[in-house]
PDB file of C-alpha atoms in Angstrom:
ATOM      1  CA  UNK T1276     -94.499 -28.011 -84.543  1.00 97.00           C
ATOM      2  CA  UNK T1277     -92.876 -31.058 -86.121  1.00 98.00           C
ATOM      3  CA  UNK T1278     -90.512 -33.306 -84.031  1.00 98.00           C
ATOM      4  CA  UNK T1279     -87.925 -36.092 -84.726  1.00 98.00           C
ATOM      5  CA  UNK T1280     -87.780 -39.407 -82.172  1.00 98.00           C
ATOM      6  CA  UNK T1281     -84.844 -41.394 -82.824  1.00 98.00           C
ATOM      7  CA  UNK T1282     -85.255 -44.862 -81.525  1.00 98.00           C
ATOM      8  CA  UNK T1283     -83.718 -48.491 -81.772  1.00 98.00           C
ATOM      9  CA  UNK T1284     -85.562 -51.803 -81.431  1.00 98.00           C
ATOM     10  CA  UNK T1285     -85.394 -55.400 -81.452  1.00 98.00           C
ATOM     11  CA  UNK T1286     -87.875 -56.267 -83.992  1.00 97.00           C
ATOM     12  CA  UNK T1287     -88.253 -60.360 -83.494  1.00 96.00           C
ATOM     13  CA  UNK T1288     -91.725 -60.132 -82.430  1.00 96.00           C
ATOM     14  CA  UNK T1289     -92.819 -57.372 -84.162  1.00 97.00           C
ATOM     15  CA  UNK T1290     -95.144 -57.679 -87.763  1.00 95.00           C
ATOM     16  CA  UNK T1291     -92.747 -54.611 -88.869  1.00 95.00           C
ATOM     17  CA  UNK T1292     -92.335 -51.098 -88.570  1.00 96.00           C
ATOM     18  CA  UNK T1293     -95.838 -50.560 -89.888  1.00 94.00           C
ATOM     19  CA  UNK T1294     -99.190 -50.655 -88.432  1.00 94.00           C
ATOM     20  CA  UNK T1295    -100.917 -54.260 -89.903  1.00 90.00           C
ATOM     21  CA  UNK T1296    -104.283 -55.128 -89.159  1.00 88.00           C
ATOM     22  CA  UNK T1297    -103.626 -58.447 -87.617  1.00 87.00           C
ATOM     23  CA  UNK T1298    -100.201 -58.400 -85.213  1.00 91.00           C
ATOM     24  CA  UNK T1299     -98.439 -55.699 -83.280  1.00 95.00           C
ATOM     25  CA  UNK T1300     -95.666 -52.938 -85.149  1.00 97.00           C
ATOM     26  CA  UNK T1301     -93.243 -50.707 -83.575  1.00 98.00           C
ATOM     27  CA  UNK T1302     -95.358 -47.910 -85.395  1.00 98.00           C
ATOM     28  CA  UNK T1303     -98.134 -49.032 -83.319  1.00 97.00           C
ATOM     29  CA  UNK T1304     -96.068 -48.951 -80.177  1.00 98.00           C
ATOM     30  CA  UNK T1305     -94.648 -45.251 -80.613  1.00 98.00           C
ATOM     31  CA  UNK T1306     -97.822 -43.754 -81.436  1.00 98.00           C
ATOM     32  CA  UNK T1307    -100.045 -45.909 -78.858  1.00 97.00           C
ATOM     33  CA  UNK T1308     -97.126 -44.482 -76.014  1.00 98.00           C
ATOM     34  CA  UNK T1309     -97.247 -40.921 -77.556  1.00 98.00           C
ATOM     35  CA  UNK T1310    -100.900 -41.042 -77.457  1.00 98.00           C
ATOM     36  CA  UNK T1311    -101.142 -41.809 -74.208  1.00 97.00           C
ATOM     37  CA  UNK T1312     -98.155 -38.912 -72.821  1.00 98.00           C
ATOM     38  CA  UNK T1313     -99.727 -35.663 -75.032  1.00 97.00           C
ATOM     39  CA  UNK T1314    -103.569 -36.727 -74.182  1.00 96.00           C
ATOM     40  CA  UNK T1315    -104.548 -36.698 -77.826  1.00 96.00           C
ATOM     41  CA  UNK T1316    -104.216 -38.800 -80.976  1.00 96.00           C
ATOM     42  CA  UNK T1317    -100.711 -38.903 -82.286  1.00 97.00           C
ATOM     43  CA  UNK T1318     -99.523 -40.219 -86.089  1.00 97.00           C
ATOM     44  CA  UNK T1319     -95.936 -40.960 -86.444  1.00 98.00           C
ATOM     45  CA  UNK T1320     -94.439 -41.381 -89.677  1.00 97.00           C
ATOM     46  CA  UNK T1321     -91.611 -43.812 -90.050  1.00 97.00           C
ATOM     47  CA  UNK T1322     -87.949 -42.810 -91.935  1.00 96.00           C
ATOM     48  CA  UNK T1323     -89.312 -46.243 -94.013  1.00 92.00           C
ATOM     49  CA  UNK T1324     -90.710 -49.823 -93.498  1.00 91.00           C
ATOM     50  CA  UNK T1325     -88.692 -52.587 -92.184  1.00 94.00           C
ATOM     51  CA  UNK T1326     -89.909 -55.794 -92.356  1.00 93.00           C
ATOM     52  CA  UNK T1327     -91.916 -58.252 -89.983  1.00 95.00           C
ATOM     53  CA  UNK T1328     -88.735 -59.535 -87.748  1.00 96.00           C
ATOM     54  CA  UNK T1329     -86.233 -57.164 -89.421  1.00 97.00           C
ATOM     55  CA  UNK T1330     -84.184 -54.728 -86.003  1.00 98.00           C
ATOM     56  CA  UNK T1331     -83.171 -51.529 -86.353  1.00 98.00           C
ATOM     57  CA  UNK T1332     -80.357 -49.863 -84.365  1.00 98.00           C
ATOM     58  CA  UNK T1333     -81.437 -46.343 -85.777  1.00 97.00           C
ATOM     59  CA  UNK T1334     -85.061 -45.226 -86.871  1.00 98.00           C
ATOM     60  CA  UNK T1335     -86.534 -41.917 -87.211  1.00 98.00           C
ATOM     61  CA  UNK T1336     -90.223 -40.971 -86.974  1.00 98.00           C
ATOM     62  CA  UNK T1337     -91.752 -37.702 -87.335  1.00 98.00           C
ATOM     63  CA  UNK T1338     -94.945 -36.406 -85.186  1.00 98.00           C
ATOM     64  CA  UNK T1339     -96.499 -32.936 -85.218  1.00 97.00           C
ATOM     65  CA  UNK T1340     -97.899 -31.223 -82.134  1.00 97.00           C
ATOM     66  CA  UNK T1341     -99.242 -27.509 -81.790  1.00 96.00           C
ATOM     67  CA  UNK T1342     -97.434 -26.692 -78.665  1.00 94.00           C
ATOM     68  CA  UNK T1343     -93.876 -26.886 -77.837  1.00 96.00           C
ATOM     69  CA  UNK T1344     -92.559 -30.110 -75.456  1.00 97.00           C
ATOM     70  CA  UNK T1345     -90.573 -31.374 -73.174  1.00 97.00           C
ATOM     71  CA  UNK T1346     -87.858 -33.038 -74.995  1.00 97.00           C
ATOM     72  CA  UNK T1347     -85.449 -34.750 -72.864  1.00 97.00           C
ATOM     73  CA  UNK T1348     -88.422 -35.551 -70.686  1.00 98.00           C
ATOM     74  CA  UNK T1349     -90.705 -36.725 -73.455  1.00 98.00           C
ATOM     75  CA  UNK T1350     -87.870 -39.449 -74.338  1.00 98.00           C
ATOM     76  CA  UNK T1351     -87.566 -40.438 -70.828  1.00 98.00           C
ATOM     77  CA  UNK T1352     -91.334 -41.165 -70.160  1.00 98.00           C
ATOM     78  CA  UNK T1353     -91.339 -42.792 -73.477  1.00 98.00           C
ATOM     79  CA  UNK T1354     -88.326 -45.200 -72.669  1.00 98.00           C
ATOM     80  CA  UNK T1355     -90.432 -45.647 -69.244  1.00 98.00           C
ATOM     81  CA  UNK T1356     -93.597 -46.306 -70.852  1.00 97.00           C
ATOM     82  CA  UNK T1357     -92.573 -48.906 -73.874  1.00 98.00           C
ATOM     83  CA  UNK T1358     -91.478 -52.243 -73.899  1.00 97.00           C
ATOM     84  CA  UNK T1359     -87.962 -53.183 -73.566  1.00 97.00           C
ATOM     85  CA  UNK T1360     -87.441 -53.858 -77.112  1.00 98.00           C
ATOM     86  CA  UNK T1361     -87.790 -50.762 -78.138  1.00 98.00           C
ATOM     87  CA  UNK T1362     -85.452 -47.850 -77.113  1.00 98.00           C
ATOM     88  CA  UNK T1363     -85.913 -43.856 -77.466  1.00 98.00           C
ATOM     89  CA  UNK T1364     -82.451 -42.414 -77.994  1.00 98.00           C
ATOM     90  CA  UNK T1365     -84.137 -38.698 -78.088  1.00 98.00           C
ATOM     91  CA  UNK T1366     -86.739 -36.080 -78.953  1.00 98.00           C
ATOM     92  CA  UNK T1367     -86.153 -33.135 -81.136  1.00 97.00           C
ATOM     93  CA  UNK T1368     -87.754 -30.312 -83.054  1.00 97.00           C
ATOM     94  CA  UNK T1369     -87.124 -29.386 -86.242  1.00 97.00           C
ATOM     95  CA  UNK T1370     -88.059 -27.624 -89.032  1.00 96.00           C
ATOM     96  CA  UNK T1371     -91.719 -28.010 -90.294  1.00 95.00           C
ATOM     97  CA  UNK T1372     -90.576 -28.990 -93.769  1.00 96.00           C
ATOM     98  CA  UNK T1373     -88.357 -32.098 -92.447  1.00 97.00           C
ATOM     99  CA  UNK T1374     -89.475 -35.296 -93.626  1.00 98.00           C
ATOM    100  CA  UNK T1375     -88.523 -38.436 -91.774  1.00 97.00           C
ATOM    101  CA  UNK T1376     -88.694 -40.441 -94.863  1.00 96.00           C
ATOM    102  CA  UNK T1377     -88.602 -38.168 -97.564  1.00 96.00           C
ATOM    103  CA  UNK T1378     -85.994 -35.846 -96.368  1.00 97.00           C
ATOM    104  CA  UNK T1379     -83.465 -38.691 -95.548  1.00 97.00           C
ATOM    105  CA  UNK T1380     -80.518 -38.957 -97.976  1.00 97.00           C
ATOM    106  CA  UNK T1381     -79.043 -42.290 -98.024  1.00 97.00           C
ATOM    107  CA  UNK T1382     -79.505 -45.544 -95.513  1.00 98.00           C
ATOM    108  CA  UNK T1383     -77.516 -48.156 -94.424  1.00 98.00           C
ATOM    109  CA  UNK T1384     -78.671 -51.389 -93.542  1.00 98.00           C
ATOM    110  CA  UNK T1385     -76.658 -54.579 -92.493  1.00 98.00           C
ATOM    111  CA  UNK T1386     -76.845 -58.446 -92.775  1.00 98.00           C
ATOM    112  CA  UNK T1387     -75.164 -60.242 -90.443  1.00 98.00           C
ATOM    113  CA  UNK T1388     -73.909 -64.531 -90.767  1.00 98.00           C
ATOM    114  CA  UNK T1389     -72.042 -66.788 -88.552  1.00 98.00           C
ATOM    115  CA  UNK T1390     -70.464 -70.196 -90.164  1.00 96.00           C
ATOM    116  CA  UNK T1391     -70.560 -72.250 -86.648  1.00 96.00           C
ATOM    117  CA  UNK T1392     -73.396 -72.597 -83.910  1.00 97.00           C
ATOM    118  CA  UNK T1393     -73.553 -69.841 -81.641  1.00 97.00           C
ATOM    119  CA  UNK T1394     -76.369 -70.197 -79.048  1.00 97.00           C
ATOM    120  CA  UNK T1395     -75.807 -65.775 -78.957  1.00 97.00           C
ATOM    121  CA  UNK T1396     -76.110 -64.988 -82.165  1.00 97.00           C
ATOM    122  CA  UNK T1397     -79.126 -67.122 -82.875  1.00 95.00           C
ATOM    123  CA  UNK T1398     -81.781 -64.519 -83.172  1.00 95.00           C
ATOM    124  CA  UNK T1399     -79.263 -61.545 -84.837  1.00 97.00           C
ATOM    125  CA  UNK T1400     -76.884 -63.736 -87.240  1.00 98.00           C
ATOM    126  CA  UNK T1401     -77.512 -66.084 -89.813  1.00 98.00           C
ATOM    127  CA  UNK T1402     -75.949 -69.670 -89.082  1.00 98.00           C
ATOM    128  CA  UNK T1403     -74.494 -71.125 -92.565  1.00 97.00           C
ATOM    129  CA  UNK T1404     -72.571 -74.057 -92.998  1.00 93.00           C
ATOM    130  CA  UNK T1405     -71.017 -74.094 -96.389  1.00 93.00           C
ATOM    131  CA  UNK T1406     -67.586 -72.666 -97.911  1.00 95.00           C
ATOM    132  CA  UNK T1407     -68.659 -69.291 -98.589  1.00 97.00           C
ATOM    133  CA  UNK T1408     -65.732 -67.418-100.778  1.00 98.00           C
ATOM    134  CA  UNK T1409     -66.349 -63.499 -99.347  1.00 98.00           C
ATOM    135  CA  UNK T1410     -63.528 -62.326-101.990  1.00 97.00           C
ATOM    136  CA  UNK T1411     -65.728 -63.475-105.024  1.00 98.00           C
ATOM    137  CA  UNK T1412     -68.744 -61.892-102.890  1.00 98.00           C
ATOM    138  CA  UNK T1413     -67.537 -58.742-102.619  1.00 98.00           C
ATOM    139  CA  UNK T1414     -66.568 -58.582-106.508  1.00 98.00           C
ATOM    140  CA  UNK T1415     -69.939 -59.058-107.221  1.00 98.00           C
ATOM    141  CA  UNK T1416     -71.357 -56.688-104.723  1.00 98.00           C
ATOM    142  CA  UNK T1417     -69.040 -54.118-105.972  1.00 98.00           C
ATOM    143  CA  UNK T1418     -70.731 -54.026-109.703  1.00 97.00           C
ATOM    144  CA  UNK T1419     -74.030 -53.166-107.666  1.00 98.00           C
ATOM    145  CA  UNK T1420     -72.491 -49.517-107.098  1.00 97.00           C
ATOM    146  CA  UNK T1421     -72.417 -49.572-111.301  1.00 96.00           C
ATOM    147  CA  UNK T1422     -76.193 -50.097-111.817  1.00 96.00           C
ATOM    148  CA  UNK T1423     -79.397 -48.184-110.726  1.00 95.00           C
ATOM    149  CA  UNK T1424     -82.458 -50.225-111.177  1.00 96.00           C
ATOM    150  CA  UNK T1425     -82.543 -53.237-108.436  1.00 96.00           C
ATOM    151  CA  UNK T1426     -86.109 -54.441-109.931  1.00 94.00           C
ATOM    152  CA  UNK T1427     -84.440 -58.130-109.854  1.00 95.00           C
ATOM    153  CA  UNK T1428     -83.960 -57.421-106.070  1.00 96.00           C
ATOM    154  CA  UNK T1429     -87.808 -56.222-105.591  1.00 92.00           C
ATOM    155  CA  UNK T1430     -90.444 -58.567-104.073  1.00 84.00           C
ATOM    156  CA  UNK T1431     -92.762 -59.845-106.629  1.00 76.00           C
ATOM    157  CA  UNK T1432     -95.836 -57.275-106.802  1.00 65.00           C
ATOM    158  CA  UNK T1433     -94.558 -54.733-104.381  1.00 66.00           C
ATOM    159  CA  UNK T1434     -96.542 -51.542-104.889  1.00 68.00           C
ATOM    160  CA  UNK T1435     -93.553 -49.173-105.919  1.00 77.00           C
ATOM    161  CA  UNK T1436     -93.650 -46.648-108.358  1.00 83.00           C
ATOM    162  CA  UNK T1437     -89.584 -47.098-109.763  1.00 92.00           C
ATOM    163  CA  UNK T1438     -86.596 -49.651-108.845  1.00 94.00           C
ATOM    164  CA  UNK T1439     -84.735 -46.967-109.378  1.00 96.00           C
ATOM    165  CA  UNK T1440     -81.943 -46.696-106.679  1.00 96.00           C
ATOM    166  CA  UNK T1441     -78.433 -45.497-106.003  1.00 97.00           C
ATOM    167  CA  UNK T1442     -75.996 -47.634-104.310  1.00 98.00           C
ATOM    168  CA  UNK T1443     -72.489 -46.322-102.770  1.00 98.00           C
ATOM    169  CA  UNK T1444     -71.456 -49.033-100.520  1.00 98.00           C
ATOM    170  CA  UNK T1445     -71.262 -52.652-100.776  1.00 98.00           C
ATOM    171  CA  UNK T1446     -69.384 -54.920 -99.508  1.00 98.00           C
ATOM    172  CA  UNK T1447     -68.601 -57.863 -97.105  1.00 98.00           C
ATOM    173  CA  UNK T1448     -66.778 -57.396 -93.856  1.00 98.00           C
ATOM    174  CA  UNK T1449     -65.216 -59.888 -91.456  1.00 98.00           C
ATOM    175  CA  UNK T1450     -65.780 -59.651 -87.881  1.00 98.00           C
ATOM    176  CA  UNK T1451     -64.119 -62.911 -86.453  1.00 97.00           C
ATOM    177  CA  UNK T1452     -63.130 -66.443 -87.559  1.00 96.00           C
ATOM    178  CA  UNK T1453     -66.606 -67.408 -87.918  1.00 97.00           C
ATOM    179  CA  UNK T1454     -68.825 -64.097 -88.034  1.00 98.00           C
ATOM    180  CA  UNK T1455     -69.332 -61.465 -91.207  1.00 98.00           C
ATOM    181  CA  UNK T1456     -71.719 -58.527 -92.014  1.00 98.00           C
ATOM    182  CA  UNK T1457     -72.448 -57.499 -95.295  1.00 98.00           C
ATOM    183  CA  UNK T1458     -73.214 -53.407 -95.311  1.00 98.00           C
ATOM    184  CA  UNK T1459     -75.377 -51.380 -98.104  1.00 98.00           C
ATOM    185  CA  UNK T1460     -75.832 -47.753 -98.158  1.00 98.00           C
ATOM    186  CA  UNK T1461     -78.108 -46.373-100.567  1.00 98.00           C
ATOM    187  CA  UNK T1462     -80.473 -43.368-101.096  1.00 96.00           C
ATOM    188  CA  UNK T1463     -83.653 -45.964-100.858  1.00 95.00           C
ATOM    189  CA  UNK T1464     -84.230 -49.259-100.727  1.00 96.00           C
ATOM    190  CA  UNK T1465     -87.151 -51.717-102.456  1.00 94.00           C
ATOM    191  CA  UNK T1466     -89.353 -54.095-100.080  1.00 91.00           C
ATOM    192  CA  UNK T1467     -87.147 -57.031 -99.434  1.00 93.00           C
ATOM    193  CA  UNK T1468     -84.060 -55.396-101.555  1.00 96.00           C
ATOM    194  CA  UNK T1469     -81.357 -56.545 -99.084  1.00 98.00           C
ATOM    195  CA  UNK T1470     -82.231 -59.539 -98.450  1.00 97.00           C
ATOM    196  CA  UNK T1471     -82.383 -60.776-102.013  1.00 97.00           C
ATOM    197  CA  UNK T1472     -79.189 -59.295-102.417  1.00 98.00           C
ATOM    198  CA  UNK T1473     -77.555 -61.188 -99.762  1.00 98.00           C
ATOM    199  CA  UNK T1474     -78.957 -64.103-101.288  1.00 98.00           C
ATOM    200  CA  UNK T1475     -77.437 -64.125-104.617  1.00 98.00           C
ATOM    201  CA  UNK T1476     -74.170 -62.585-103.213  1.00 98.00           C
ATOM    202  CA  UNK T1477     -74.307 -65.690-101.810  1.00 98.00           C
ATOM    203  CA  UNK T1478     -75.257 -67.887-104.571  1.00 98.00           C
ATOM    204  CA  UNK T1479     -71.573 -66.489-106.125  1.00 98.00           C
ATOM    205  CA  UNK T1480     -69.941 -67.302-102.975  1.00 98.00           C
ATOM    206  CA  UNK T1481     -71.129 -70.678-103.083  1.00 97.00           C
ATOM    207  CA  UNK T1482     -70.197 -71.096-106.918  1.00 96.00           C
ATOM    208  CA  UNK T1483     -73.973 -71.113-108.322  1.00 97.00           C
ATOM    209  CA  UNK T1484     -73.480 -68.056-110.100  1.00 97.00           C
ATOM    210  CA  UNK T1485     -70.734 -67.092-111.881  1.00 97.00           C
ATOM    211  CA  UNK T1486     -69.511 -63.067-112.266  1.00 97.00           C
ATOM    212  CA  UNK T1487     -71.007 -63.053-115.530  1.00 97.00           C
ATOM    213  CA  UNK T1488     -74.769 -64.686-114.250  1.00 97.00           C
ATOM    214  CA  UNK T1489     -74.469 -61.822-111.399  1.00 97.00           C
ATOM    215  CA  UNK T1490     -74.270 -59.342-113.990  1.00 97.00           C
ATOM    216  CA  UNK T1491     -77.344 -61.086-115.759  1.00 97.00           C
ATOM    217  CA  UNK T1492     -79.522 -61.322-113.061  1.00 97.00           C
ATOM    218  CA  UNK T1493     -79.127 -57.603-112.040  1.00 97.00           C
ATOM    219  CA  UNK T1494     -79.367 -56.521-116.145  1.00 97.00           C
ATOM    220  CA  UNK T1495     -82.443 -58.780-116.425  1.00 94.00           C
ATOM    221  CA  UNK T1496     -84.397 -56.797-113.662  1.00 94.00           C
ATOM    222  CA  UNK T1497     -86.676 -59.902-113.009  1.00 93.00           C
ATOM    223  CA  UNK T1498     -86.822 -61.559-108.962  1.00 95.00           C
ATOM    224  CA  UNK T1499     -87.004 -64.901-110.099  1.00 93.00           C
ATOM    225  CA  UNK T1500     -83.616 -64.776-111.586  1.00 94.00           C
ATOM    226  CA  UNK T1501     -82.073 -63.837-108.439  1.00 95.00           C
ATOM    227  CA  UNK T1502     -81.155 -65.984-105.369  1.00 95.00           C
ATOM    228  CA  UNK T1503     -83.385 -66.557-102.643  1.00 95.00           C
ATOM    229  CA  UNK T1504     -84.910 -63.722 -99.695  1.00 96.00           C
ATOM    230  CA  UNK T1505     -82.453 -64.525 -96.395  1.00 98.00           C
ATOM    231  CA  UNK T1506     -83.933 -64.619 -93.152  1.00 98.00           C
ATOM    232  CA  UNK T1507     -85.324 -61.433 -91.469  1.00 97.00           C
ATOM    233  CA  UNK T1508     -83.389 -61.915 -88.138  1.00 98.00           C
ATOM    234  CA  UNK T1509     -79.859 -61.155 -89.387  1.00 98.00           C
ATOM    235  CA  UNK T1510     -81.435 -57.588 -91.077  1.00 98.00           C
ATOM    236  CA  UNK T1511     -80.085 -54.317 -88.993  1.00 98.00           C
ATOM    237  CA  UNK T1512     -81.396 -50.812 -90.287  1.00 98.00           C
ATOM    238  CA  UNK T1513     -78.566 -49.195 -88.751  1.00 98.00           C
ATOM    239  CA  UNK T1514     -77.907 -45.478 -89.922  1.00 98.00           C
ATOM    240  CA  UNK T1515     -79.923 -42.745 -91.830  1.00 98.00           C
ATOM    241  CA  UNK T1516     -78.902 -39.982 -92.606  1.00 97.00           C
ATOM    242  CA  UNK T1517     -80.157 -36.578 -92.982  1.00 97.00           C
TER     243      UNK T1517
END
């Protein structure tokens, strides 16, 4: 029987989603805790990697299991069981053929900035302190939706098999005075993707790259072109759906 745990977690002093040889994951976490519960060797298999420091306010992981479970109680001695930066929102079954990566259909991440100190947002915003025009930013983030290879967002020698993806929303949104979030939504996303994008958004917004040198960079398919890879921190998986 295959089941679905949905889960959130604070991922500042984690080395991912993904189990690493030399520092602690949230993959390790889950299947260390379901371990431990069902008596026997559990493998969860993540909805997709986030990066080392990168939260998520909605993950999925799949685990099979030949008899059927608890679920409501499952979730509760999981929530009991794991640290308090990570958070089960439930347990369910579902069909044997569901996927939690491969059967998703889009994801949505967001990227979160603040343009003065705030001691609160300090380990979930990015602080900047330069004019930043957002108007500019979003015309640029719009022509993303127009092109589907993001190779020029891809970190250098990632092990993928295509660039290939398919964007349908982009664009800056103000919060406050002072605080923005930038939110994607795309069928799949490239190692690093977002956070490259961010970055030369906000190369336009600063004036280092014109409309026109957007255009190039994402036509020209190649990571050095593009700005720079913004800080994990401010990164929020927030939504996948199904």
């Amino acid at each position: 029987m295959r089941y679905f745990v949905t889960f959130s977690y604070d991922g500042s002093r984690y080395h991912g989603w993904q189990i690493q040889p030399n520092g602690d994951s949230v993959q390790a976490q889950l299947q260390r805790g379901l371990s431990l519960l069902l008596r026997q060797e559990v493998m969860v298999t993540g909805a997709g990697r986030t990066d080392a420091g990168v939260h998520a306010r909605m993950m999925v992981a799949h685990f099979d299991f030949p008899t059927s479970l608890d679920e409501k109680q499952l979730a509760y001695k999981l929530n009991k069981l794991l640290p308090g930066d990570i958070a089960i929102a439930g347990v369910r079954q579902v069909e044997e053929n569901l996927h939690a990566r491969f059967s998703a259909t889009s994801r949505m991440y967001r990227y979160y900035v603040h343009t003065a100190k705030n001691p609160f947002l300090r380990n979930t915003s990015c602080e900047l302190h330069y004019p930043l025009d957002f108007n500019k930013m979003n015309e640029a983030a719009d022509m993303l939706k127009r092109y589907d290879d993001f190779g020029a967002f891809c970190k250098a020698h990632a092990d993928v098999k295509t660039t290939l993806c398919k964007v349908t929303v982009a664009r800056w949104h103000q919060t406050s005075p002072t605080t923005w979030y930038f939110e994607i939504r795309a069928n799949r996303f490239l190692r690093n993707m977002v956070r490259a994008v961010v970055g030369t958004l906000i190369d336009v917004g600063r004036g280092r790259l014109t409309m026109e040198d957007f255009q190039r960079v994402v036509e020209g398919k190649k990571r050095t072109e593009a700005g720079e890879s913004m800080p994990a921190h401010a990164l929020f998986l927030e939504d996948i759906t199904y």
